[in-house]
PDB file of C-alpha atoms in Angstrom:
ATOM      1  CA  UNK X   1      60.133  37.454 -78.121  1.00  0.00           C
ATOM      2  CA  UNK X   2      59.574  34.849 -75.416  1.00  0.00           C
ATOM      3  CA  UNK X   3      61.652  31.694 -75.361  1.00  0.00           C
ATOM      4  CA  UNK X   4      60.280  28.187 -74.929  1.00  0.00           C
ATOM      5  CA  UNK X   5      63.716  26.810 -74.099  1.00  0.00           C
ATOM      6  CA  UNK X   6      63.875  24.686 -70.945  1.00  0.00           C
ATOM      7  CA  UNK X   7      65.485  26.261 -67.885  1.00  0.00           C
ATOM      8  CA  UNK X   8      68.498  23.942 -68.052  1.00  0.00           C
ATOM      9  CA  UNK X   9      69.240  25.122 -71.596  1.00  0.00           C
ATOM     10  CA  UNK X  10      68.894  28.770 -70.610  1.00  0.00           C
ATOM     11  CA  UNK X  11      71.272  28.231 -67.708  1.00  0.00           C
ATOM     12  CA  UNK X  12      73.769  26.546 -70.020  1.00  0.00           C
ATOM     13  CA  UNK X  13      73.564  29.627 -72.233  1.00  0.00           C
ATOM     14  CA  UNK X  14      74.314  31.807 -69.200  1.00  0.00           C
ATOM     15  CA  UNK X  15      77.506  29.826 -68.579  1.00  0.00           C
ATOM     16  CA  UNK X  16      78.595  30.250 -72.200  1.00  0.00           C
ATOM     17  CA  UNK X  17      77.645  33.930 -72.365  1.00  0.00           C
ATOM     18  CA  UNK X  18      79.515  34.778 -69.175  1.00  0.00           C
ATOM     19  CA  UNK X  19      82.610  32.888 -70.313  1.00  0.00           C
ATOM     20  CA  UNK X  20      82.461  34.587 -73.697  1.00  0.00           C
ATOM     21  CA  UNK X  21      82.005  38.032 -72.183  1.00  0.00           C
ATOM     22  CA  UNK X  22      84.909  37.492 -69.800  1.00  0.00           C
ATOM     23  CA  UNK X  23      87.149  36.439 -72.694  1.00  0.00           C
ATOM     24  CA  UNK X  24      86.061  39.410 -74.819  1.00  0.00           C
ATOM     25  CA  UNK X  25      86.011  42.159 -72.186  1.00  0.00           C
ATOM     26  CA  UNK X  26      88.632  41.308 -69.564  1.00  0.00           C
ATOM     27  CA  UNK X  27      92.190  41.833 -70.711  1.00  0.00           C
ATOM     28  CA  UNK X  28      94.987  39.700 -69.303  1.00  0.00           C
ATOM     29  CA  UNK X  29      96.514  41.305 -66.206  1.00  0.00           C
ATOM     30  CA  UNK X  30      99.538  39.606 -64.607  1.00  0.00           C
ATOM     31  CA  UNK X  31      98.961  41.377 -61.286  1.00  0.00           C
ATOM     32  CA  UNK X  32      95.402  40.085 -60.980  1.00  0.00           C
ATOM     33  CA  UNK X  33      96.442  36.638 -62.169  1.00  0.00           C
ATOM     34  CA  UNK X  34      99.193  36.579 -59.536  1.00  0.00           C
ATOM     35  CA  UNK X  35      96.708  37.638 -56.862  1.00  0.00           C
ATOM     36  CA  UNK X  36      94.419  34.739 -57.763  1.00  0.00           C
ATOM     37  CA  UNK X  37      97.198  32.144 -57.857  1.00  0.00           C
ATOM     38  CA  UNK X  38      98.887  33.369 -54.665  1.00  0.00           C
ATOM     39  CA  UNK X  39      95.571  33.481 -52.816  1.00  0.00           C
ATOM     40  CA  UNK X  40      94.802  29.896 -53.858  1.00  0.00           C
ATOM     41  CA  UNK X  41      98.358  28.739 -53.091  1.00  0.00           C
ATOM     42  CA  UNK X  42      97.930  29.967 -49.527  1.00  0.00           C
ATOM     43  CA  UNK X  43      94.775  27.909 -49.031  1.00  0.00           C
ATOM     44  CA  UNK X  44      92.356  30.814 -48.969  1.00  0.00           C
ATOM     45  CA  UNK X  45      88.789  30.471 -50.277  1.00  0.00           C
ATOM     46  CA  UNK X  46      88.112  31.380 -53.900  1.00  0.00           C
ATOM     47  CA  UNK X  47      85.291  33.788 -53.079  1.00  0.00           C
ATOM     48  CA  UNK X  48      86.672  36.998 -54.556  1.00  0.00           C
ATOM     49  CA  UNK X  49      84.675  38.917 -57.128  1.00  0.00           C
ATOM     50  CA  UNK X  50      84.806  37.500 -60.644  1.00  0.00           C
ATOM     51  CA  UNK X  51      86.903  39.229 -63.330  1.00  0.00           C
ATOM     52  CA  UNK X  52      83.734  40.732 -64.820  1.00  0.00           C
ATOM     53  CA  UNK X  53      82.620  41.982 -61.401  1.00  0.00           C
ATOM     54  CA  UNK X  54      86.066  43.410 -60.743  1.00  0.00           C
ATOM     55  CA  UNK X  55      85.849  45.255 -64.023  1.00  0.00           C
ATOM     56  CA  UNK X  56      82.392  46.541 -63.060  1.00  0.00           C
ATOM     57  CA  UNK X  57      83.815  47.949 -59.815  1.00  0.00           C
ATOM     58  CA  UNK X  58      86.578  49.672 -61.753  1.00  0.00           C
ATOM     59  CA  UNK X  59      84.082  51.121 -64.231  1.00  0.00           C
ATOM     60  CA  UNK X  60      81.923  52.421 -61.385  1.00  0.00           C
ATOM     61  CA  UNK X  61      84.933  54.023 -59.698  1.00  0.00           C
ATOM     62  CA  UNK X  62      85.856  55.724 -62.970  1.00  0.00           C
ATOM     63  CA  UNK X  63      82.247  56.839 -63.559  1.00  0.00           C
ATOM     64  CA  UNK X  64      82.326  58.922 -60.388  1.00  0.00           C
ATOM     65  CA  UNK X  65      85.992  59.894 -60.579  1.00  0.00           C
ATOM     66  CA  UNK X  66      86.741  58.137 -57.302  1.00  0.00           C
ATOM     67  CA  UNK X  67      90.008  59.154 -55.680  1.00  0.00           C
ATOM     68  CA  UNK X  68      89.343  57.410 -52.359  1.00  0.00           C
ATOM     69  CA  UNK X  69      87.651  54.042 -51.847  1.00  0.00           C
ATOM     70  CA  UNK X  70      86.819  52.194 -48.635  1.00  0.00           C
ATOM     71  CA  UNK X  71      86.647  48.421 -48.985  1.00  0.00           C
ATOM     72  CA  UNK X  72      85.120  46.238 -46.283  1.00  0.00           C
ATOM     73  CA  UNK X  73      86.593  42.765 -46.735  1.00  0.00           C
ATOM     74  CA  UNK X  74      89.935  42.487 -48.540  1.00  0.00           C
ATOM     75  CA  UNK X  75      90.366  38.691 -48.796  1.00  0.00           C
ATOM     76  CA  UNK X  76      93.389  38.336 -51.124  1.00  0.00           C
ATOM     77  CA  UNK X  77      93.243  41.857 -52.497  1.00  0.00           C
ATOM     78  CA  UNK X  78      91.810  41.031 -55.937  1.00  0.00           C
ATOM     79  CA  UNK X  79      89.061  43.657 -55.841  1.00  0.00           C
ATOM     80  CA  UNK X  80      91.468  46.048 -54.115  1.00  0.00           C
ATOM     81  CA  UNK X  81      93.790  45.823 -57.116  1.00  0.00           C
ATOM     82  CA  UNK X  82      90.883  46.299 -59.549  1.00  0.00           C
ATOM     83  CA  UNK X  83      89.903  49.507 -57.755  1.00  0.00           C
ATOM     84  CA  UNK X  84      93.445  50.776 -57.196  1.00  0.00           C
ATOM     85  CA  UNK X  85      94.311  50.403 -60.885  1.00  0.00           C
ATOM     86  CA  UNK X  86      91.784  53.188 -61.605  1.00  0.00           C
ATOM     87  CA  UNK X  87      94.051  55.576 -59.701  1.00  0.00           C
ATOM     88  CA  UNK X  88      92.013  55.526 -56.496  1.00  0.00           C
ATOM     89  CA  UNK X  89      93.560  55.214 -53.043  1.00  0.00           C
ATOM     90  CA  UNK X  90      91.937  52.141 -51.490  1.00  0.00           C
ATOM     91  CA  UNK X  91      91.661  51.702 -47.740  1.00  0.00           C
ATOM     92  CA  UNK X  92      90.567  48.177 -46.783  1.00  0.00           C
ATOM     93  CA  UNK X  93      89.236  46.721 -43.544  1.00  0.00           C
ATOM     94  CA  UNK X  94      90.079  43.043 -42.986  1.00  0.00           C
ATOM     95  CA  UNK X  95      89.387  41.009 -39.852  1.00  0.00           C
ATOM     96  CA  UNK X  96      91.596  38.003 -40.678  1.00  0.00           C
ATOM     97  CA  UNK X  97      95.377  38.513 -40.180  1.00  0.00           C
ATOM     98  CA  UNK X  98      96.262  35.900 -42.807  1.00  0.00           C
ATOM     99  CA  UNK X  99      93.986  37.519 -45.363  1.00  0.00           C
ATOM    100  CA  UNK X 100      95.545  40.894 -44.541  1.00  0.00           C
ATOM    101  CA  UNK X 101      99.043  39.506 -45.044  1.00  0.00           C
ATOM    102  CA  UNK X 102      98.294  37.762 -48.351  1.00  0.00           C
ATOM    103  CA  UNK X 103      96.393  40.785 -49.661  1.00  0.00           C
ATOM    104  CA  UNK X 104      99.388  42.955 -48.745  1.00  0.00           C
ATOM    105  CA  UNK X 105     101.715  40.589 -50.629  1.00  0.00           C
ATOM    106  CA  UNK X 106      99.494  40.688 -53.694  1.00  0.00           C
ATOM    107  CA  UNK X 107      99.157  44.461 -53.616  1.00  0.00           C
ATOM    108  CA  UNK X 108     102.904  45.000 -53.321  1.00  0.00           C
ATOM    109  CA  UNK X 109     103.462  42.595 -56.214  1.00  0.00           C
ATOM    110  CA  UNK X 110     101.179  44.886 -58.231  1.00  0.00           C
ATOM    111  CA  UNK X 111     103.153  47.971 -57.197  1.00  0.00           C
ATOM    112  CA  UNK X 112     100.431  49.166 -54.826  1.00  0.00           C
ATOM    113  CA  UNK X 113     101.226  50.152 -51.246  1.00  0.00           C
ATOM    114  CA  UNK X 114      98.697  48.391 -48.968  1.00  0.00           C
ATOM    115  CA  UNK X 115      96.448  50.423 -46.672  1.00  0.00           C
ATOM    116  CA  UNK X 116      94.693  47.629 -44.797  1.00  0.00           C
ATOM    117  CA  UNK X 117      93.228  48.172 -41.346  1.00  0.00           C
ATOM    118  CA  UNK X 118      93.240  44.919 -39.375  1.00  0.00           C
ATOM    119  CA  UNK X 119      90.111  44.657 -37.274  1.00  0.00           C
ATOM    120  CA  UNK X 120      86.395  44.038 -37.037  1.00  0.00           C
ATOM    121  CA  UNK X 121      84.561  46.470 -39.312  1.00  0.00           C
ATOM    122  CA  UNK X 122      81.930  46.912 -36.597  1.00  0.00           C
ATOM    123  CA  UNK X 123      84.638  48.575 -34.519  1.00  0.00           C
ATOM    124  CA  UNK X 124      86.662  50.210 -37.284  1.00  0.00           C
ATOM    125  CA  UNK X 125      83.790  51.967 -39.088  1.00  0.00           C
ATOM    126  CA  UNK X 126      82.687  54.041 -36.050  1.00  0.00           C
ATOM    127  CA  UNK X 127      86.308  55.070 -35.560  1.00  0.00           C
ATOM    128  CA  UNK X 128      86.556  56.254 -39.170  1.00  0.00           C
ATOM    129  CA  UNK X 129      83.405  58.321 -38.627  1.00  0.00           C
ATOM    130  CA  UNK X 130      84.905  59.851 -35.475  1.00  0.00           C
ATOM    131  CA  UNK X 131      87.988  60.738 -37.519  1.00  0.00           C
ATOM    132  CA  UNK X 132      85.683  62.490 -40.038  1.00  0.00           C
ATOM    133  CA  UNK X 133      86.994  60.336 -42.900  1.00  0.00           C
ATOM    134  CA  UNK X 134      85.094  60.716 -46.175  1.00  0.00           C
ATOM    135  CA  UNK X 135      85.335  58.437 -49.212  1.00  0.00           C
ATOM    136  CA  UNK X 136      84.144  58.706 -52.801  1.00  0.00           C
ATOM    137  CA  UNK X 137      83.085  55.052 -52.902  1.00  0.00           C
ATOM    138  CA  UNK X 138      82.490  52.262 -50.405  1.00  0.00           C
ATOM    139  CA  UNK X 139      82.609  48.608 -51.489  1.00  0.00           C
ATOM    140  CA  UNK X 140      81.122  46.101 -49.036  1.00  0.00           C
ATOM    141  CA  UNK X 141      82.066  42.448 -49.567  1.00  0.00           C
ATOM    142  CA  UNK X 142      82.024  40.866 -46.110  1.00  0.00           C
ATOM    143  CA  UNK X 143      79.925  39.158 -43.446  1.00  0.00           C
ATOM    144  CA  UNK X 144      76.456  38.978 -45.007  1.00  0.00           C
ATOM    145  CA  UNK X 145      74.669  39.208 -41.672  1.00  0.00           C
ATOM    146  CA  UNK X 146      76.177  42.653 -41.066  1.00  0.00           C
ATOM    147  CA  UNK X 147      75.320  44.219 -44.434  1.00  0.00           C
ATOM    148  CA  UNK X 148      72.605  46.498 -43.055  1.00  0.00           C
ATOM    149  CA  UNK X 149      74.826  47.872 -40.288  1.00  0.00           C
ATOM    150  CA  UNK X 150      77.755  48.308 -42.672  1.00  0.00           C
ATOM    151  CA  UNK X 151      75.450  50.223 -45.003  1.00  0.00           C
ATOM    152  CA  UNK X 152      74.425  52.622 -42.224  1.00  0.00           C
ATOM    153  CA  UNK X 153      78.070  53.439 -41.515  1.00  0.00           C
ATOM    154  CA  UNK X 154      78.868  53.687 -45.230  1.00  0.00           C
ATOM    155  CA  UNK X 155      76.228  56.401 -45.640  1.00  0.00           C
ATOM    156  CA  UNK X 156      78.063  58.446 -43.002  1.00  0.00           C
ATOM    157  CA  UNK X 157      81.420  57.884 -44.707  1.00  0.00           C
ATOM    158  CA  UNK X 158      80.522  58.565 -48.356  1.00  0.00           C
ATOM    159  CA  UNK X 159      80.520  61.988 -49.992  1.00  0.00           C
ATOM    160  CA  UNK X 160      77.554  63.511 -51.806  1.00  0.00           C
ATOM    161  CA  UNK X 161      77.172  61.839 -55.210  1.00  0.00           C
ATOM    162  CA  UNK X 162      79.521  59.089 -54.068  1.00  0.00           C
ATOM    163  CA  UNK X 163      78.414  55.477 -54.288  1.00  0.00           C
ATOM    164  CA  UNK X 164      78.015  52.446 -52.058  1.00  0.00           C
ATOM    165  CA  UNK X 165      78.348  49.029 -53.726  1.00  0.00           C
ATOM    166  CA  UNK X 166      77.311  45.926 -51.764  1.00  0.00           C
ATOM    167  CA  UNK X 167      78.041  42.463 -53.177  1.00  0.00           C
ATOM    168  CA  UNK X 168      76.177  39.187 -52.463  1.00  0.00           C
ATOM    169  CA  UNK X 169      72.945  40.952 -51.519  1.00  0.00           C
ATOM    170  CA  UNK X 170      70.587  38.379 -53.038  1.00  0.00           C
ATOM    171  CA  UNK X 171      72.472  35.547 -51.329  1.00  0.00           C
ATOM    172  CA  UNK X 172      72.244  37.429 -48.037  1.00  0.00           C
ATOM    173  CA  UNK X 173      68.469  37.763 -48.453  1.00  0.00           C
ATOM    174  CA  UNK X 174      68.098  34.063 -49.295  1.00  0.00           C
ATOM    175  CA  UNK X 175      70.515  32.739 -46.672  1.00  0.00           C
ATOM    176  CA  UNK X 176      69.996  35.081 -43.725  1.00  0.00           C
ATOM    177  CA  UNK X 177      66.373  36.146 -44.178  1.00  0.00           C
ATOM    178  CA  UNK X 178      64.669  33.225 -45.988  1.00  0.00           C
ATOM    179  CA  UNK X 179      64.014  35.474 -48.959  1.00  0.00           C
ATOM    180  CA  UNK X 180      62.351  38.210 -46.914  1.00  0.00           C
ATOM    181  CA  UNK X 181      63.004  41.881 -47.614  1.00  0.00           C
ATOM    182  CA  UNK X 182      60.962  43.001 -44.603  1.00  0.00           C
ATOM    183  CA  UNK X 183      61.727  44.833 -41.388  1.00  0.00           C
ATOM    184  CA  UNK X 184      65.359  44.877 -40.330  1.00  0.00           C
ATOM    185  CA  UNK X 185      66.711  43.600 -43.644  1.00  0.00           C
ATOM    186  CA  UNK X 186      69.194  45.446 -45.795  1.00  0.00           C
ATOM    187  CA  UNK X 187      66.570  46.173 -48.450  1.00  0.00           C
ATOM    188  CA  UNK X 188      64.211  47.668 -45.864  1.00  0.00           C
ATOM    189  CA  UNK X 189      66.985  49.763 -44.308  1.00  0.00           C
ATOM    190  CA  UNK X 190      68.190  51.090 -47.658  1.00  0.00           C
ATOM    191  CA  UNK X 191      64.642  51.889 -48.742  1.00  0.00           C
ATOM    192  CA  UNK X 192      64.045  53.888 -45.565  1.00  0.00           C
ATOM    193  CA  UNK X 193      67.261  55.897 -45.918  1.00  0.00           C
ATOM    194  CA  UNK X 194      66.383  59.282 -47.421  1.00  0.00           C
ATOM    195  CA  UNK X 195      70.025  60.154 -48.089  1.00  0.00           C
ATOM    196  CA  UNK X 196      70.391  57.601 -50.906  1.00  0.00           C
ATOM    197  CA  UNK X 197      68.904  56.511 -54.209  1.00  0.00           C
ATOM    198  CA  UNK X 198      69.452  52.790 -54.701  1.00  0.00           C
ATOM    199  CA  UNK X 199      68.832  49.822 -56.949  1.00  0.00           C
ATOM    200  CA  UNK X 200      69.329  46.070 -56.726  1.00  0.00           C
ATOM    201  CA  UNK X 201      70.597  44.039 -59.677  1.00  0.00           C
ATOM    202  CA  UNK X 202      70.020  40.259 -59.416  1.00  0.00           C
ATOM    203  CA  UNK X 203      72.278  38.026 -61.475  1.00  0.00           C
ATOM    204  CA  UNK X 204      72.950  34.407 -62.293  1.00  0.00           C
ATOM    205  CA  UNK X 205      76.596  33.482 -62.527  1.00  0.00           C
ATOM    206  CA  UNK X 206      77.919  30.772 -64.798  1.00  0.00           C
ATOM    207  CA  UNK X 207      80.817  29.912 -62.516  1.00  0.00           C
ATOM    208  CA  UNK X 208      80.979  26.310 -61.264  1.00  0.00           C
ATOM    209  CA  UNK X 209      77.389  25.580 -62.282  1.00  0.00           C
ATOM    210  CA  UNK X 210      74.169  27.500 -61.888  1.00  0.00           C
ATOM    211  CA  UNK X 211      71.479  25.057 -60.824  1.00  0.00           C
ATOM    212  CA  UNK X 212      72.175  25.527 -57.109  1.00  0.00           C
ATOM    213  CA  UNK X 213      70.943  28.758 -55.536  1.00  0.00           C
ATOM    214  CA  UNK X 214      74.509  29.494 -54.385  1.00  0.00           C
ATOM    215  CA  UNK X 215      75.062  30.807 -57.902  1.00  0.00           C
ATOM    216  CA  UNK X 216      72.033  33.079 -57.911  1.00  0.00           C
ATOM    217  CA  UNK X 217      73.109  36.400 -56.474  1.00  0.00           C
ATOM    218  CA  UNK X 218      73.095  40.128 -57.079  1.00  0.00           C
ATOM    219  CA  UNK X 219      74.444  43.440 -55.903  1.00  0.00           C
ATOM    220  CA  UNK X 220      73.019  46.644 -54.507  1.00  0.00           C
ATOM    221  CA  UNK X 221      74.314  50.026 -55.545  1.00  0.00           C
ATOM    222  CA  UNK X 222      73.351  53.337 -53.978  1.00  0.00           C
ATOM    223  CA  UNK X 223      74.284  56.954 -54.614  1.00  0.00           C
ATOM    224  CA  UNK X 224      74.394  59.572 -51.881  1.00  0.00           C
ATOM    225  CA  UNK X 225      71.841  62.296 -52.672  1.00  0.00           C
TER     226      UNK X 225
END
């Protein structure tokens, strides 16, 4: 059944639906709440995954029985905690020393021993490949302009039937490529990679308002064949 509702009304419904789903599905977690408050208290940007997205990451990790996860971009450790609470060992790469330190604080407060590699992922990822490291899942949430290169390294670092999850893909396409999914873009690179089966899930978030394209986004998920 098609709806004749105006776009503004539909967007308002999105806000209400997302808020309602978060209230219904996401249980209170003092460790995650502390991570959010401590991250904000230290003047860091509030750009971590939402509670619903964090829960999605945890569900995905449990789907595949992930025991090891590589995270590119730790920020304050919110998503790290979501993944670690599934029982997985999470290794994070973080370029910013302050972010590394605050994430470590938040992880220890949650009873999780941090494993955060300080450095530029463009340098760290090749080193992990040289060390023959293999992960069950790779979560990429950093530096939109490098998504395609990070993906290439993630393919080398993920086991068969493991998954690669890349956040902010639609925003990357809009912001870095003017909406193009052509040559050299992440979508083109993923589509050309025979070792994976992938999909892209666009979404509209109800956080902070949805009329600006900054709140239109989506993620890409791929499985290693």
